[in-house]
Amino acid sequence: MSDDHSLDRNNSDDRNYRVAVLGGGSFGTALASIAADNGFEVRQWLRDPALVEQINLEHRNGRYLPDYAINPAVRASTAFEEVLPGAGLVLVAIPSKAFRDVVRQARPWLDASQILVSTTKGIQEEGFKLMSQILEEETGFAHIGVLSGPNLATEVAERQLTATVIASHDALTRTRVQTALGCDYFRVYASNDRYGVELGGALKNLYAIAAGMAAALGMGENTRSMLMTRALAEMSRFAVSQGANPMTFLGLAGVGDLIVTCSSSRSRNYRVGFALGEGRTLDEAVEALGQVAEGVNTVRLVRDKAREEGVYMPIAEGLYQVLFEGVPAREMARLLMRGQQSSDVEFVLSREDVQQDHRDTGGGHD
């Protein structure tokens, strides 16, 4: 990467070589260190003064990545004015519930020439807003993107081979992020379907809960394969109804992220589902986790939105009944198998066509 960086430096100002990261969690910390490894000047904003001191003195984030050696060039601060001015690229790695508040606090030190990229997978309840939409609303900036994919932060920190997607309508945003974060173990692919990529990252969390439940109930590989594939169909059906490109879900931010989240016990949402499958209540499952599981809130938001817009989402509906209406997890699995047998891939053969076939041939009921 060094030759490319030198070439870019000769043709651009220094701000292109400054990266700011808002957030002190595991993924934000790993990204900050990658950008520093790539030769960028990196500043990281955190709320916690003790964690700031630890990163600056020990080059370690003891709370979220205790065994990870952060590049010593990363400088942390609790002050936006020390982190944001002069940064060409700003990565926003803040949990969804606090996302808008932090962006509002940071706004006085942001300017319209900066590139803002969300790395957060979640949905704001009020108005069903994704994080990039919040960035647009709070800043009005033109250079806005989303980073999403099968990216378990602990594995990125371990330098396991990982790929991600930078999605933006803006070519400058896509190329700048690829330059800042692409390296020999973290590959950054580009997309112009920002909404689809971001929605995929948020939606897969709820299906990870279902996968964890299935594992705890002792369901076999056939069952889990069926669950993930029908989850992908359900995700894409919902996303396309909201304006996304169905092809996006064949990529890293769709099927890729779904596979890792539904297969890994490192996934917080999977662990919540596993606890539910063991017979614990939702409160007990969340308490045992001790961290935020974005999927729990996403189940309710997506189920309500699907009902409102008439989108068929039987897995989301079943999860809602288990999480919020006390239906046992095993009963939900039975309900799913009694659902309508429709088309496999709706963008090849639509559900409506299959239903019409049944009516025309007398082949059964919907």
Tab-separated table of C-alpha atoms in Angstrom:
chain	number	residue	atom	x	y	z
A	1	MET	CA	0.000	0.000	0.000
A	2	SER	CA	2.895	2.381	0.646
A	3	ASP	CA	3.606	3.204	-3.023
A	4	ASP	CA	-0.058	4.039	-3.621
A	5	HIS	CA	-0.083	6.263	-0.562
A	6	SER	CA	2.993	8.156	-1.745
A	7	LEU	CA	1.392	8.727	-5.136
A	8	ASP	CA	-1.792	10.025	-3.532
A	9	ARG	CA	0.129	12.348	-1.194
A	10	ASN	CA	1.697	14.092	-4.180
A	11	ASN	CA	-1.730	14.885	-5.605
A	12	SER	CA	-3.778	15.807	-2.546
A	13	ASP	CA	-3.644	17.732	0.705
A	14	ASP	CA	-2.760	16.294	4.105
A	15	ARG	CA	-6.396	15.937	5.225
A	16	ASN	CA	-6.670	12.922	2.893
A	17	TYR	CA	-4.201	11.227	5.231
A	18	ARG	CA	-6.075	11.930	8.428
A	19	VAL	CA	-8.727	9.511	9.663
A	20	ALA	CA	-11.031	10.081	12.631
A	21	VAL	CA	-12.879	7.243	14.374
A	22	LEU	CA	-15.838	8.022	16.620
A	23	GLY	CA	-16.336	5.170	19.083
A	24	GLY	CA	-14.210	3.068	21.409
A	25	GLY	CA	-15.762	-0.357	20.809
A	26	SER	CA	-14.072	-3.402	19.318
A	27	PHE	CA	-14.758	-2.709	15.629
A	28	GLY	CA	-13.936	0.997	15.774
A	29	THR	CA	-10.674	0.212	17.564
A	30	ALA	CA	-9.690	-2.439	15.003
A	31	LEU	CA	-10.423	-0.072	12.090
A	32	ALA	CA	-8.423	2.743	13.703
A	33	SER	CA	-5.421	0.462	13.997
A	34	ILE	CA	-5.749	-0.781	10.380
A	35	ALA	CA	-5.793	2.810	9.062
A	36	ALA	CA	-2.698	3.603	11.149
A	37	ASP	CA	-0.982	0.471	9.805
A	38	ASN	CA	-1.687	1.851	6.321
A	39	GLY	CA	0.197	5.031	7.109
A	40	PHE	CA	-2.715	7.307	7.968
A	41	GLU	CA	-2.723	9.771	10.855
A	42	VAL	CA	-5.494	8.412	13.092
A	43	ARG	CA	-7.415	10.023	15.944
A	44	GLN	CA	-10.042	8.098	17.948
A	45	TRP	CA	-12.814	9.662	20.034
A	46	LEU	CA	-14.068	7.856	23.174
A	47	ARG	CA	-16.259	8.923	26.095
A	48	ASP	CA	-14.198	7.161	28.773
A	49	PRO	CA	-11.068	9.085	29.925
A	50	ALA	CA	-9.563	5.937	31.496
A	51	LEU	CA	-9.846	4.044	28.213
A	52	VAL	CA	-8.355	7.010	26.332
A	53	GLU	CA	-5.369	6.956	28.678
A	54	GLN	CA	-4.941	3.205	28.277
A	55	ILE	CA	-4.973	3.425	24.463
A	56	ASN	CA	-2.455	6.290	24.464
A	57	LEU	CA	-0.076	4.786	27.034
A	58	GLU	CA	-0.466	1.016	26.644
A	59	HIS	CA	-1.823	0.871	23.054
A	60	ARG	CA	-4.534	-1.473	24.261
A	61	ASN	CA	-8.318	-1.372	24.673
A	62	GLY	CA	-8.736	-3.475	27.794
A	63	ARG	CA	-12.519	-3.330	27.800
A	64	TYR	CA	-13.288	-4.578	24.281
A	65	LEU	CA	-10.083	-6.021	22.774
A	66	PRO	CA	-7.808	-6.795	25.732
A	67	ASP	CA	-5.350	-8.976	23.781
A	68	TYR	CA	-5.049	-6.721	20.713
A	69	ALA	CA	-1.951	-4.549	20.196
A	70	ILE	CA	-3.182	-1.229	18.748
A	71	ASN	CA	-0.844	0.616	16.386
A	72	PRO	CA	1.006	3.133	18.626
A	73	ALA	CA	0.282	5.903	16.093
A	74	VAL	CA	-3.431	5.880	17.039
A	75	ARG	CA	-4.116	8.795	19.400
A	76	ALA	CA	-7.288	8.760	21.506
A	77	SER	CA	-9.159	11.691	23.047
A	78	THR	CA	-12.463	12.558	24.734
A	79	ALA	CA	-12.558	15.892	22.840
A	80	PHE	CA	-14.133	16.162	19.386
A	81	GLU	CA	-12.045	19.256	18.658
A	82	GLU	CA	-8.860	17.179	18.994
A	83	VAL	CA	-10.127	14.375	16.745
A	84	LEU	CA	-12.263	15.771	13.903
A	85	PRO	CA	-10.760	18.955	12.390
A	86	GLY	CA	-8.549	18.179	9.407
A	87	ALA	CA	-9.736	14.572	9.013
A	88	GLY	CA	-10.669	13.681	5.428
A	89	LEU	CA	-12.429	10.465	6.495
A	90	VAL	CA	-14.607	10.055	9.600
A	91	LEU	CA	-15.675	6.522	10.619
A	92	VAL	CA	-18.701	6.515	12.952
A	93	ALA	CA	-18.706	3.342	15.088
A	94	ILE	CA	-21.336	4.240	17.702
A	95	PRO	CA	-24.170	1.899	18.857
A	96	SER	CA	-27.463	2.749	17.146
A	97	LYS	CA	-29.215	4.057	20.277
A	98	ALA	CA	-26.534	6.725	20.849
A	99	PHE	CA	-25.667	7.316	17.186
A	100	ARG	CA	-27.715	10.460	16.540
A	101	ASP	CA	-26.749	12.092	19.852
A	102	VAL	CA	-23.028	11.622	19.209
A	103	VAL	CA	-23.275	12.928	15.626
A	104	ARG	CA	-25.106	16.007	16.939
A	105	GLN	CA	-22.392	16.604	19.538
A	106	ALA	CA	-19.692	16.199	16.871
A	107	ARG	CA	-21.421	18.409	14.266
A	108	PRO	CA	-19.683	21.742	15.173
A	109	TRP	CA	-16.301	20.186	14.317
A	110	LEU	CA	-17.389	18.572	11.020
A	111	ASP	CA	-17.285	20.216	7.600
A	112	ALA	CA	-18.975	19.410	4.280
A	113	SER	CA	-15.790	18.310	2.496
A	114	GLN	CA	-15.348	15.380	4.914
A	115	ILE	CA	-16.357	11.792	4.132
A	116	LEU	CA	-18.649	10.286	6.783
A	117	VAL	CA	-18.994	6.490	6.970
A	118	SER	CA	-21.211	4.533	9.356
A	119	THR	CA	-20.018	1.126	10.569
A	120	THR	CA	-23.098	0.562	12.778
A	121	LYS	CA	-25.653	-2.187	12.033
A	122	GLY	CA	-28.957	-1.062	13.466
A	123	ILE	CA	-32.222	0.809	12.949
A	124	GLN	CA	-33.509	3.866	14.786
A	125	GLU	CA	-37.020	3.199	16.017
A	126	GLU	CA	-38.394	6.672	15.342
A	127	GLY	CA	-39.064	6.857	11.606
A	128	PHE	CA	-37.383	3.492	10.893
A	129	LYS	CA	-34.106	5.271	10.050
A	130	LEU	CA	-30.795	3.656	9.127
A	131	MET	CA	-27.562	5.190	10.405
A	132	SER	CA	-26.499	6.715	7.066
A	133	GLN	CA	-29.870	8.465	6.879
A	134	ILE	CA	-29.159	9.942	10.307
A	135	LEU	CA	-25.769	11.169	9.033
A	136	GLU	CA	-27.531	12.855	6.090
A	137	GLU	CA	-30.192	14.434	8.272
A	138	GLU	CA	-27.762	15.757	10.879
A	139	THR	CA	-25.100	17.089	8.485
A	140	GLY	CA	-26.495	17.473	4.957
A	141	PHE	CA	-23.092	16.358	3.625
A	142	ALA	CA	-22.625	14.825	0.160
A	143	HIS	CA	-19.915	12.246	0.949
A	144	ILE	CA	-21.712	9.577	2.999
A	145	GLY	CA	-21.182	5.806	3.038
A	146	VAL	CA	-21.741	2.569	4.922
A	147	LEU	CA	-19.241	-0.151	5.852
A	148	SER	CA	-20.846	-3.572	6.362
A	149	GLY	CA	-20.148	-7.263	5.903
A	150	PRO	CA	-19.177	-10.480	7.720
A	151	ASN	CA	-16.856	-8.669	10.115
A	152	LEU	CA	-16.635	-10.145	13.624
A	153	ALA	CA	-14.408	-7.563	15.304
A	154	THR	CA	-12.412	-10.073	17.339
A	155	GLU	CA	-11.366	-11.893	14.148
A	156	VAL	CA	-10.432	-8.625	12.430
A	157	ALA	CA	-8.260	-7.854	15.472
A	158	GLU	CA	-6.683	-11.308	15.156
A	159	ARG	CA	-5.871	-10.438	11.514
A	160	GLN	CA	-7.985	-13.281	10.202
A	161	LEU	CA	-8.658	-12.877	6.469
A	162	THR	CA	-11.801	-10.733	6.255
A	163	ALA	CA	-13.766	-8.904	3.554
A	164	THR	CA	-16.185	-6.001	3.864
A	165	VAL	CA	-18.235	-3.679	1.633
A	166	ILE	CA	-18.083	0.096	1.354
A	167	ALA	CA	-21.400	1.258	-0.089
A	168	SER	CA	-21.997	4.789	-1.328
A	169	HIS	CA	-23.498	6.624	-4.276
A	170	ASP	CA	-20.301	8.701	-4.199
A	171	ALA	CA	-17.172	7.376	-5.966
A	172	LEU	CA	-14.802	9.452	-3.814
A	173	THR	CA	-16.214	7.879	-0.641
A	174	ARG	CA	-15.804	4.357	-2.009
A	175	THR	CA	-12.227	4.796	-3.216
A	176	ARG	CA	-11.047	6.713	-0.139
A	177	VAL	CA	-12.292	3.996	2.217
A	178	GLN	CA	-10.730	1.249	0.092
A	179	THR	CA	-7.390	3.103	0.300
A	180	ALA	CA	-7.609	3.786	4.039
A	181	LEU	CA	-8.707	0.320	5.189
A	182	GLY	CA	-7.706	-2.197	2.508
A	183	CYS	CA	-4.748	-4.371	3.522
A	184	ASP	CA	-3.437	-7.915	3.191
A	185	TYR	CA	-5.990	-9.328	5.651
A	186	PHE	CA	-8.896	-6.831	5.333
A	187	ARG	CA	-10.289	-6.566	1.799
A	188	VAL	CA	-12.733	-3.782	0.966
A	189	TYR	CA	-15.186	-4.290	-1.905
A	190	ALA	CA	-17.346	-1.503	-3.365
A	191	SER	CA	-21.110	-1.131	-3.895
A	192	ASN	CA	-23.393	1.741	-4.899
A	193	ASP	CA	-26.459	0.238	-3.138
A	194	ARG	CA	-25.999	1.996	0.181
A	195	TYR	CA	-29.518	1.281	1.392
A	196	GLY	CA	-29.385	-2.440	0.521
A	197	VAL	CA	-25.960	-2.964	2.111
A	198	GLU	CA	-26.973	-1.144	5.279
A	199	LEU	CA	-30.329	-2.872	5.534
A	200	GLY	CA	-28.652	-6.275	5.107
A	201	GLY	CA	-26.378	-5.531	8.050
A	202	ALA	CA	-29.324	-4.601	10.257
A	203	LEU	CA	-31.704	-7.385	9.192
A	204	LYS	CA	-29.329	-10.330	9.565
A	205	ASN	CA	-29.204	-9.734	13.341
A	206	LEU	CA	-32.752	-10.962	13.850
A	207	TYR	CA	-32.119	-14.184	11.877
A	208	ALA	CA	-29.039	-14.874	14.001
A	209	ILE	CA	-31.416	-15.104	16.972
A	210	ALA	CA	-33.439	-17.728	15.082
A	211	ALA	CA	-30.250	-19.661	14.231
A	212	GLY	CA	-29.162	-19.683	17.871
A	213	MET	CA	-32.567	-20.988	18.896
A	214	ALA	CA	-32.370	-23.756	16.283
A	215	ALA	CA	-28.923	-24.813	17.545
A	216	ALA	CA	-30.089	-24.946	21.175
A	217	LEU	CA	-33.089	-27.036	20.152
A	218	GLY	CA	-30.732	-29.596	18.570
A	219	MET	CA	-31.910	-29.041	15.024
A	220	GLY	CA	-29.750	-30.575	12.294
A	221	GLU	CA	-27.719	-29.105	9.461
A	222	ASN	CA	-30.608	-29.470	6.979
A	223	THR	CA	-32.807	-27.383	9.258
A	224	ARG	CA	-30.218	-24.680	9.784
A	225	SER	CA	-29.481	-24.525	6.058
A	226	MET	CA	-33.200	-24.140	5.352
A	227	LEU	CA	-33.489	-21.452	8.003
A	228	MET	CA	-30.595	-19.365	6.639
A	229	THR	CA	-31.772	-19.675	3.033
A	230	ARG	CA	-35.358	-18.710	3.842
A	231	ALA	CA	-33.983	-15.884	5.999
A	232	LEU	CA	-32.085	-14.598	2.953
A	233	ALA	CA	-35.288	-14.727	0.893
A	234	GLU	CA	-37.145	-12.857	3.642
A	235	MET	CA	-34.399	-10.218	4.034
A	236	SER	CA	-34.244	-9.500	0.331
A	237	ARG	CA	-38.055	-9.441	0.001
A	238	PHE	CA	-38.275	-6.800	2.711
A	239	ALA	CA	-35.289	-4.780	1.433
A	240	VAL	CA	-36.560	-4.696	-2.151
A	241	SER	CA	-39.913	-3.418	-0.862
A	242	GLN	CA	-37.910	-0.541	0.664
A	243	GLY	CA	-36.029	0.212	-2.576
A	244	ALA	CA	-32.884	-1.961	-2.336
A	245	ASN	CA	-31.338	-3.978	-5.192
A	246	PRO	CA	-31.988	-7.738	-4.729
A	247	MET	CA	-28.533	-8.575	-6.156
A	248	THR	CA	-26.916	-6.892	-3.143
A	249	PHE	CA	-28.066	-9.821	-1.010
A	250	LEU	CA	-25.930	-12.261	-3.002
A	251	GLY	CA	-22.857	-10.396	-1.759
A	252	LEU	CA	-20.875	-9.970	1.433
A	253	ALA	CA	-23.369	-7.619	3.106
A	254	GLY	CA	-26.234	-10.052	2.463
A	255	VAL	CA	-25.521	-13.776	2.392
A	256	GLY	CA	-21.946	-13.269	3.678
A	257	ASP	CA	-22.963	-11.424	6.840
A	258	LEU	CA	-25.935	-13.749	7.344
A	259	ILE	CA	-23.715	-16.863	7.276
A	260	VAL	CA	-21.203	-15.610	9.839
A	261	THR	CA	-23.834	-14.233	12.211
A	262	CYS	CA	-25.977	-17.365	12.039
A	263	SER	CA	-23.012	-19.740	12.462
A	264	SER	CA	-20.833	-18.177	15.141
A	265	SER	CA	-21.166	-18.426	18.902
A	266	ARG	CA	-19.198	-15.140	18.947
A	267	SER	CA	-22.305	-13.422	17.603
A	268	ARG	CA	-24.239	-11.700	20.395
A	269	ASN	CA	-27.566	-12.220	18.648
A	270	TYR	CA	-26.849	-15.939	18.146
A	271	ARG	CA	-26.117	-16.256	21.857
A	272	VAL	CA	-29.407	-14.584	22.804
A	273	GLY	CA	-31.242	-17.021	20.520
A	274	PHE	CA	-29.372	-19.981	22.014
A	275	ALA	CA	-30.432	-18.944	25.519
A	276	LEU	CA	-34.049	-18.635	24.368
A	277	GLY	CA	-33.833	-22.087	22.794
A	278	GLU	CA	-32.654	-23.438	26.154
A	279	GLY	CA	-35.891	-22.142	27.683
A	280	ARG	CA	-34.741	-18.859	29.235
A	281	THR	CA	-36.886	-15.734	29.075
A	282	LEU	CA	-35.797	-12.769	26.952
A	283	ASP	CA	-34.773	-10.808	30.066
A	284	GLU	CA	-32.681	-13.733	31.299
A	285	ALA	CA	-31.059	-14.165	27.879
A	286	VAL	CA	-30.122	-10.487	27.572
A	287	GLU	CA	-28.885	-10.347	31.185
A	288	ALA	CA	-26.654	-13.384	30.622
A	289	LEU	CA	-25.158	-11.724	27.528
A	290	GLY	CA	-24.300	-8.519	29.351
A	291	GLN	CA	-24.024	-6.537	26.086
A	292	VAL	CA	-26.309	-4.927	23.522
A	293	ALA	CA	-27.843	-7.377	21.028
A	294	GLU	CA	-29.161	-5.151	18.238
A	295	GLY	CA	-31.320	-7.959	16.849
A	296	VAL	CA	-33.802	-7.968	19.754
A	297	ASN	CA	-35.041	-4.457	18.968
A	298	THR	CA	-34.739	-5.096	15.214
A	299	VAL	CA	-37.221	-8.000	15.453
A	300	ARG	CA	-39.929	-5.690	16.756
A	301	LEU	CA	-39.179	-2.825	14.357
A	302	VAL	CA	-39.012	-5.014	11.243
A	303	ARG	CA	-42.061	-7.101	12.158
A	304	ASP	CA	-44.124	-3.947	12.688
A	305	LYS	CA	-42.860	-2.371	9.452
A	306	ALA	CA	-43.580	-5.570	7.480
A	307	ARG	CA	-47.122	-5.704	8.821
A	308	GLU	CA	-47.629	-2.048	8.032
A	309	GLU	CA	-46.484	-2.512	4.415
A	310	GLY	CA	-47.889	-5.988	3.775
A	311	VAL	CA	-44.535	-7.784	3.350
A	312	TYR	CA	-44.641	-11.545	4.047
A	313	MET	CA	-42.060	-12.280	6.801
A	314	PRO	CA	-42.958	-15.494	8.668
A	315	ILE	CA	-39.598	-15.866	10.451
A	316	ALA	CA	-39.686	-12.296	11.774
A	317	GLU	CA	-43.300	-12.832	12.866
A	318	GLY	CA	-42.417	-16.086	14.625
A	319	LEU	CA	-39.449	-14.494	16.388
A	320	TYR	CA	-41.659	-11.653	17.555
A	321	GLN	CA	-44.041	-14.171	19.130
A	322	VAL	CA	-41.190	-15.929	20.977
A	323	LEU	CA	-39.486	-12.734	22.165
A	324	PHE	CA	-42.500	-10.624	23.087
A	325	GLU	CA	-45.569	-12.872	23.361
A	326	GLY	CA	-44.201	-15.841	25.314
A	327	VAL	CA	-44.536	-18.493	22.564
A	328	PRO	CA	-42.051	-21.343	23.252
A	329	ALA	CA	-39.147	-21.521	20.774
A	330	ARG	CA	-39.962	-25.104	19.782
A	331	GLU	CA	-43.534	-24.103	18.936
A	332	MET	CA	-42.241	-21.365	16.635
A	333	ALA	CA	-40.251	-23.955	14.653
A	334	ARG	CA	-43.447	-25.974	14.120
A	335	LEU	CA	-45.347	-22.874	12.993
A	336	LEU	CA	-42.709	-22.140	10.348
A	337	MET	CA	-43.062	-25.618	8.864
A	338	ARG	CA	-46.826	-25.114	8.554
A	339	GLY	CA	-46.344	-21.929	6.554
A	340	GLN	CA	-47.175	-21.603	2.926
A	341	GLN	CA	-45.025	-23.549	0.410
A	342	SER	CA	-44.276	-20.853	-2.125
A	343	SER	CA	-41.489	-20.030	-4.595
A	344	ASP	CA	-37.823	-20.652	-3.854
A	345	VAL	CA	-36.318	-17.472	-5.339
A	346	GLU	CA	-38.975	-14.810	-5.768
A	347	PHE	CA	-36.992	-12.803	-8.280
A	348	VAL	CA	-37.078	-15.864	-10.576
A	349	LEU	CA	-40.623	-17.043	-9.790
A	350	SER	CA	-42.821	-14.739	-7.722
A	351	ARG	CA	-44.897	-15.814	-4.715
A	352	GLU	CA	-47.959	-14.413	-6.486
A	353	ASP	CA	-47.376	-16.685	-9.490
A	354	VAL	CA	-47.101	-19.773	-7.263
A	355	GLN	CA	-50.316	-18.843	-5.478
A	356	GLN	CA	-52.053	-18.400	-8.831
A	357	ASP	CA	-50.734	-21.812	-9.951
A	358	HIS	CA	-52.353	-23.401	-6.888
A	359	ARG	CA	-55.642	-21.699	-7.623
A	360	ASP	CA	-55.520	-22.638	-11.318
A	361	THR	CA	-54.624	-26.296	-10.759
A	362	GLY	CA	-56.478	-26.957	-7.522
A	363	GLY	CA	-53.118	-27.944	-6.022
A	364	GLY	CA	-53.856	-26.870	-2.491
A	365	HIS	CA	-54.526	-23.877	-0.304
A	366	ASP	CA	-52.315	-20.857	0.417
